[in-house]
């Protein structure tokens, strides 16, 4: 089992920044993917960013150049640095963990609201 604990969400003005954190604990496989999805009203869950064990990353086109995903040296925490935030970024952000051929695990979600 894997547990994910998220933090860092909140209210920010357009153009501002937030950093989300997600710490994984439990049975962590050596090779895994961690990342972030978000969900907004009236839309399905949307991919935001992911990072694999080696550090290779992928981003949704909508956040590329503004968001940066990273992992710490222990490879049990993932961060999402969000800069130049837009109202369209408002969503519940969910941390995600997946090992090869394994189950998906999700954090509880953290609300990010970008509004003036």
JSON list of C-alpha atoms in Angstrom, two decimals:
[
{"chain": "A", "resi": 1, "resn": "UNK", "atom": "CA", "xyz": [0.00, 0.00, 0.00]},
{"chain": "A", "resi": 2, "resn": "UNK", "atom": "CA", "xyz": [1.06, 3.55, -0.73]},
{"chain": "A", "resi": 3, "resn": "UNK", "atom": "CA", "xyz": [-0.12, 6.63, 1.06]},
{"chain": "A", "resi": 4, "resn": "UNK", "atom": "CA", "xyz": [0.16, 10.11, -0.41]},
{"chain": "A", "resi": 5, "resn": "UNK", "atom": "CA", "xyz": [-0.06, 13.29, 1.63]},
{"chain": "A", "resi": 6, "resn": "UNK", "atom": "CA", "xyz": [-0.42, 16.58, -0.23]},
{"chain": "A", "resi": 7, "resn": "UNK", "atom": "CA", "xyz": [0.10, 20.14, 0.89]},
{"chain": "A", "resi": 8, "resn": "UNK", "atom": "CA", "xyz": [0.54, 23.62, -0.53]},
{"chain": "A", "resi": 9, "resn": "UNK", "atom": "CA", "xyz": [-2.79, 24.46, -2.07]},
{"chain": "A", "resi": 10, "resn": "UNK", "atom": "CA", "xyz": [-4.57, 27.71, -1.47]},
{"chain": "A", "resi": 11, "resn": "UNK", "atom": "CA", "xyz": [-5.78, 30.98, -2.90]},
{"chain": "A", "resi": 12, "resn": "UNK", "atom": "CA", "xyz": [-3.48, 33.07, -5.06]},
{"chain": "A", "resi": 13, "resn": "UNK", "atom": "CA", "xyz": [-3.89, 36.04, -7.39]},
{"chain": "A", "resi": 14, "resn": "UNK", "atom": "CA", "xyz": [-3.31, 35.72, -11.13]},
{"chain": "A", "resi": 15, "resn": "UNK", "atom": "CA", "xyz": [0.39, 35.82, -11.87]},
{"chain": "A", "resi": 16, "resn": "UNK", "atom": "CA", "xyz": [1.26, 34.44, -8.47]},
{"chain": "A", "resi": 17, "resn": "UNK", "atom": "CA", "xyz": [2.98, 31.23, -7.47]},
{"chain": "A", "resi": 18, "resn": "UNK", "atom": "CA", "xyz": [2.32, 28.18, -5.36]},
{"chain": "A", "resi": 19, "resn": "UNK", "atom": "CA", "xyz": [4.29, 25.04, -4.64]},
{"chain": "A", "resi": 20, "resn": "UNK", "atom": "CA", "xyz": [2.48, 21.78, -4.08]},
{"chain": "A", "resi": 21, "resn": "UNK", "atom": "CA", "xyz": [4.14, 18.92, -2.23]},
{"chain": "A", "resi": 22, "resn": "UNK", "atom": "CA", "xyz": [3.26, 15.25, -2.07]},
{"chain": "A", "resi": 23, "resn": "UNK", "atom": "CA", "xyz": [5.02, 12.80, 0.20]},
{"chain": "A", "resi": 24, "resn": "UNK", "atom": "CA", "xyz": [4.66, 9.08, -0.49]},
{"chain": "A", "resi": 25, "resn": "UNK", "atom": "CA", "xyz": [5.01, 6.43, 2.17]},
{"chain": "A", "resi": 26, "resn": "UNK", "atom": "CA", "xyz": [4.47, 2.71, 2.41]},
{"chain": "A", "resi": 27, "resn": "UNK", "atom": "CA", "xyz": [5.55, 0.10, -0.11]},
{"chain": "A", "resi": 28, "resn": "UNK", "atom": "CA", "xyz": [7.37, 2.20, -2.69]},
{"chain": "A", "resi": 29, "resn": "UNK", "atom": "CA", "xyz": [8.62, 0.32, -5.74]},
{"chain": "A", "resi": 30, "resn": "UNK", "atom": "CA", "xyz": [12.03, 1.23, -7.15]},
{"chain": "A", "resi": 31, "resn": "UNK", "atom": "CA", "xyz": [10.62, 2.24, -10.53]},
{"chain": "A", "resi": 32, "resn": "UNK", "atom": "CA", "xyz": [7.57, 4.43, -10.41]},
{"chain": "A", "resi": 33, "resn": "UNK", "atom": "CA", "xyz": [5.83, 7.43, -11.80]},
{"chain": "A", "resi": 34, "resn": "UNK", "atom": "CA", "xyz": [4.58, 10.27, -9.67]},
{"chain": "A", "resi": 35, "resn": "UNK", "atom": "CA", "xyz": [2.70, 13.26, -10.86]},
{"chain": "A", "resi": 36, "resn": "UNK", "atom": "CA", "xyz": [-0.28, 15.52, -10.73]},
{"chain": "A", "resi": 37, "resn": "UNK", "atom": "CA", "xyz": [-3.73, 15.61, -12.23]},
{"chain": "A", "resi": 38, "resn": "UNK", "atom": "CA", "xyz": [-6.38, 18.24, -11.77]},
{"chain": "A", "resi": 39, "resn": "UNK", "atom": "CA", "xyz": [-10.13, 18.36, -12.06]},
{"chain": "A", "resi": 40, "resn": "UNK", "atom": "CA", "xyz": [-12.30, 21.39, -12.72]},
{"chain": "A", "resi": 41, "resn": "UNK", "atom": "CA", "xyz": [-16.08, 21.72, -12.76]},
{"chain": "A", "resi": 42, "resn": "UNK", "atom": "CA", "xyz": [-17.68, 20.27, -15.86]},
{"chain": "A", "resi": 43, "resn": "UNK", "atom": "CA", "xyz": [-14.51, 18.60, -17.09]},
{"chain": "A", "resi": 44, "resn": "UNK", "atom": "CA", "xyz": [-12.90, 15.22, -16.72]},
{"chain": "A", "resi": 45, "resn": "UNK", "atom": "CA", "xyz": [-9.70, 14.69, -14.80]},
{"chain": "A", "resi": 46, "resn": "UNK", "atom": "CA", "xyz": [-6.81, 16.32, -16.63]},
{"chain": "A", "resi": 47, "resn": "UNK", "atom": "CA", "xyz": [-3.16, 15.37, -16.71]},
{"chain": "A", "resi": 48, "resn": "UNK", "atom": "CA", "xyz": [-0.82, 18.11, -15.50]},
{"chain": "A", "resi": 49, "resn": "UNK", "atom": "CA", "xyz": [2.68, 16.71, -15.07]},
{"chain": "A", "resi": 50, "resn": "UNK", "atom": "CA", "xyz": [4.56, 13.52, -14.29]},
{"chain": "A", "resi": 51, "resn": "UNK", "atom": "CA", "xyz": [8.06, 12.47, -13.36]},
{"chain": "A", "resi": 52, "resn": "UNK", "atom": "CA", "xyz": [9.62, 9.01, -13.38]},
{"chain": "A", "resi": 53, "resn": "UNK", "atom": "CA", "xyz": [12.36, 7.63, -11.13]},
{"chain": "A", "resi": 54, "resn": "UNK", "atom": "CA", "xyz": [15.14, 8.73, -13.48]},
{"chain": "A", "resi": 55, "resn": "UNK", "atom": "CA", "xyz": [13.86, 12.29, -13.39]},
{"chain": "A", "resi": 56, "resn": "UNK", "atom": "CA", "xyz": [12.43, 12.44, -16.88]},
{"chain": "A", "resi": 57, "resn": "UNK", "atom": "CA", "xyz": [9.36, 14.67, -16.99]},
{"chain": "A", "resi": 58, "resn": "UNK", "atom": "CA", "xyz": [6.29, 15.33, -19.07]},
{"chain": "A", "resi": 59, "resn": "UNK", "atom": "CA", "xyz": [3.90, 18.26, -18.95]},
{"chain": "A", "resi": 60, "resn": "UNK", "atom": "CA", "xyz": [0.52, 19.13, -20.28]},
{"chain": "A", "resi": 61, "resn": "UNK", "atom": "CA", "xyz": [0.78, 21.74, -23.00]},
{"chain": "A", "resi": 62, "resn": "UNK", "atom": "CA", "xyz": [-1.36, 24.10, -20.97]},
{"chain": "A", "resi": 63, "resn": "UNK", "atom": "CA", "xyz": [1.20, 24.30, -18.15]},
{"chain": "A", "resi": 64, "resn": "UNK", "atom": "CA", "xyz": [4.46, 23.86, -20.04]},
{"chain": "A", "resi": 65, "resn": "UNK", "atom": "CA", "xyz": [6.89, 26.65, -19.28]},
{"chain": "A", "resi": 66, "resn": "UNK", "atom": "CA", "xyz": [5.00, 27.71, -16.15]},
{"chain": "A", "resi": 67, "resn": "UNK", "atom": "CA", "xyz": [4.99, 24.60, -13.96]},
{"chain": "A", "resi": 68, "resn": "UNK", "atom": "CA", "xyz": [7.97, 22.51, -12.88]},
{"chain": "A", "resi": 69, "resn": "UNK", "atom": "CA", "xyz": [7.73, 19.03, -11.39]},
{"chain": "A", "resi": 70, "resn": "UNK", "atom": "CA", "xyz": [10.60, 17.58, -9.37]},
{"chain": "A", "resi": 71, "resn": "UNK", "atom": "CA", "xyz": [11.48, 14.78, -6.96]},
{"chain": "A", "resi": 72, "resn": "UNK", "atom": "CA", "xyz": [13.64, 14.94, -3.86]},
{"chain": "A", "resi": 73, "resn": "UNK", "atom": "CA", "xyz": [16.78, 12.87, -3.37]},
{"chain": "A", "resi": 74, "resn": "UNK", "atom": "CA", "xyz": [14.95, 10.22, -1.37]},
{"chain": "A", "resi": 75, "resn": "UNK", "atom": "CA", "xyz": [12.52, 9.78, -4.28]},
{"chain": "A", "resi": 76, "resn": "UNK", "atom": "CA", "xyz": [9.57, 9.77, -1.97]},
{"chain": "A", "resi": 77, "resn": "UNK", "atom": "CA", "xyz": [8.36, 13.34, -2.40]},
{"chain": "A", "resi": 78, "resn": "UNK", "atom": "CA", "xyz": [7.20, 15.10, -5.52]},
{"chain": "A", "resi": 79, "resn": "UNK", "atom": "CA", "xyz": [6.80, 18.85, -5.93]},
{"chain": "A", "resi": 80, "resn": "UNK", "atom": "CA", "xyz": [4.90, 20.98, -8.36]},
{"chain": "A", "resi": 81, "resn": "UNK", "atom": "CA", "xyz": [6.17, 24.54, -8.60]},
{"chain": "A", "resi": 82, "resn": "UNK", "atom": "CA", "xyz": [3.45, 26.62, -10.22]},
{"chain": "A", "resi": 83, "resn": "UNK", "atom": "CA", "xyz": [4.38, 30.05, -11.53]},
{"chain": "A", "resi": 84, "resn": "UNK", "atom": "CA", "xyz": [2.47, 32.62, -13.55]},
{"chain": "A", "resi": 85, "resn": "UNK", "atom": "CA", "xyz": [-0.79, 31.15, -12.38]},
{"chain": "A", "resi": 86, "resn": "UNK", "atom": "CA", "xyz": [-3.93, 31.83, -14.37]},
{"chain": "A", "resi": 87, "resn": "UNK", "atom": "CA", "xyz": [-7.60, 31.61, -13.40]},
{"chain": "A", "resi": 88, "resn": "UNK", "atom": "CA", "xyz": [-7.81, 28.61, -15.74]},
{"chain": "A", "resi": 89, "resn": "UNK", "atom": "CA", "xyz": [-5.48, 26.76, -13.37]},
{"chain": "A", "resi": 90, "resn": "UNK", "atom": "CA", "xyz": [-8.15, 26.74, -10.68]},
{"chain": "A", "resi": 91, "resn": "UNK", "atom": "CA", "xyz": [-8.89, 23.12, -9.83]},
{"chain": "A", "resi": 92, "resn": "UNK", "atom": "CA", "xyz": [-8.51, 20.39, -7.29]},
{"chain": "A", "resi": 93, "resn": "UNK", "atom": "CA", "xyz": [-5.02, 18.99, -7.75]},
{"chain": "A", "resi": 94, "resn": "UNK", "atom": "CA", "xyz": [-4.42, 15.31, -7.07]},
{"chain": "A", "resi": 95, "resn": "UNK", "atom": "CA", "xyz": [-1.06, 13.67, -6.49]},
{"chain": "A", "resi": 96, "resn": "UNK", "atom": "CA", "xyz": [-0.59, 10.35, -8.28]},
{"chain": "A", "resi": 97, "resn": "UNK", "atom": "CA", "xyz": [1.69, 7.34, -7.82]},
{"chain": "A", "resi": 98, "resn": "UNK", "atom": "CA", "xyz": [2.03, 4.36, -10.14]},
{"chain": "A", "resi": 99, "resn": "UNK", "atom": "CA", "xyz": [4.51, 1.51, -10.29]},
{"chain": "A", "resi": 100, "resn": "UNK", "atom": "CA", "xyz": [4.91, -0.57, -13.42]},
{"chain": "A", "resi": 101, "resn": "UNK", "atom": "CA", "xyz": [2.05, -3.09, -13.60]},
{"chain": "A", "resi": 102, "resn": "UNK", "atom": "CA", "xyz": [0.88, -1.83, -10.24]},
{"chain": "A", "resi": 103, "resn": "UNK", "atom": "CA", "xyz": [-2.13, -0.07, -8.87]},
{"chain": "A", "resi": 104, "resn": "UNK", "atom": "CA", "xyz": [-2.73, 3.64, -9.02]},
{"chain": "A", "resi": 105, "resn": "UNK", "atom": "CA", "xyz": [-2.69, 5.61, -5.79]},
{"chain": "A", "resi": 106, "resn": "UNK", "atom": "CA", "xyz": [-4.06, 9.08, -5.27]},
{"chain": "A", "resi": 107, "resn": "UNK", "atom": "CA", "xyz": [-3.76, 11.78, -2.70]},
{"chain": "A", "resi": 108, "resn": "UNK", "atom": "CA", "xyz": [-6.79, 13.38, -1.14]},
{"chain": "A", "resi": 109, "resn": "UNK", "atom": "CA", "xyz": [-6.60, 16.41, -3.40]},
{"chain": "A", "resi": 110, "resn": "UNK", "atom": "CA", "xyz": [-5.76, 20.01, -2.63]},
{"chain": "A", "resi": 111, "resn": "UNK", "atom": "CA", "xyz": [-7.68, 23.03, -3.84]},
{"chain": "A", "resi": 112, "resn": "UNK", "atom": "CA", "xyz": [-5.88, 25.64, -5.91]},
{"chain": "A", "resi": 113, "resn": "UNK", "atom": "CA", "xyz": [-7.85, 28.80, -6.59]},
{"chain": "A", "resi": 114, "resn": "UNK", "atom": "CA", "xyz": [-6.47, 31.56, -8.79]},
{"chain": "A", "resi": 115, "resn": "UNK", "atom": "CA", "xyz": [-8.61, 34.66, -8.51]},
{"chain": "A", "resi": 116, "resn": "UNK", "atom": "CA", "xyz": [-8.35, 38.39, -8.06]}
]
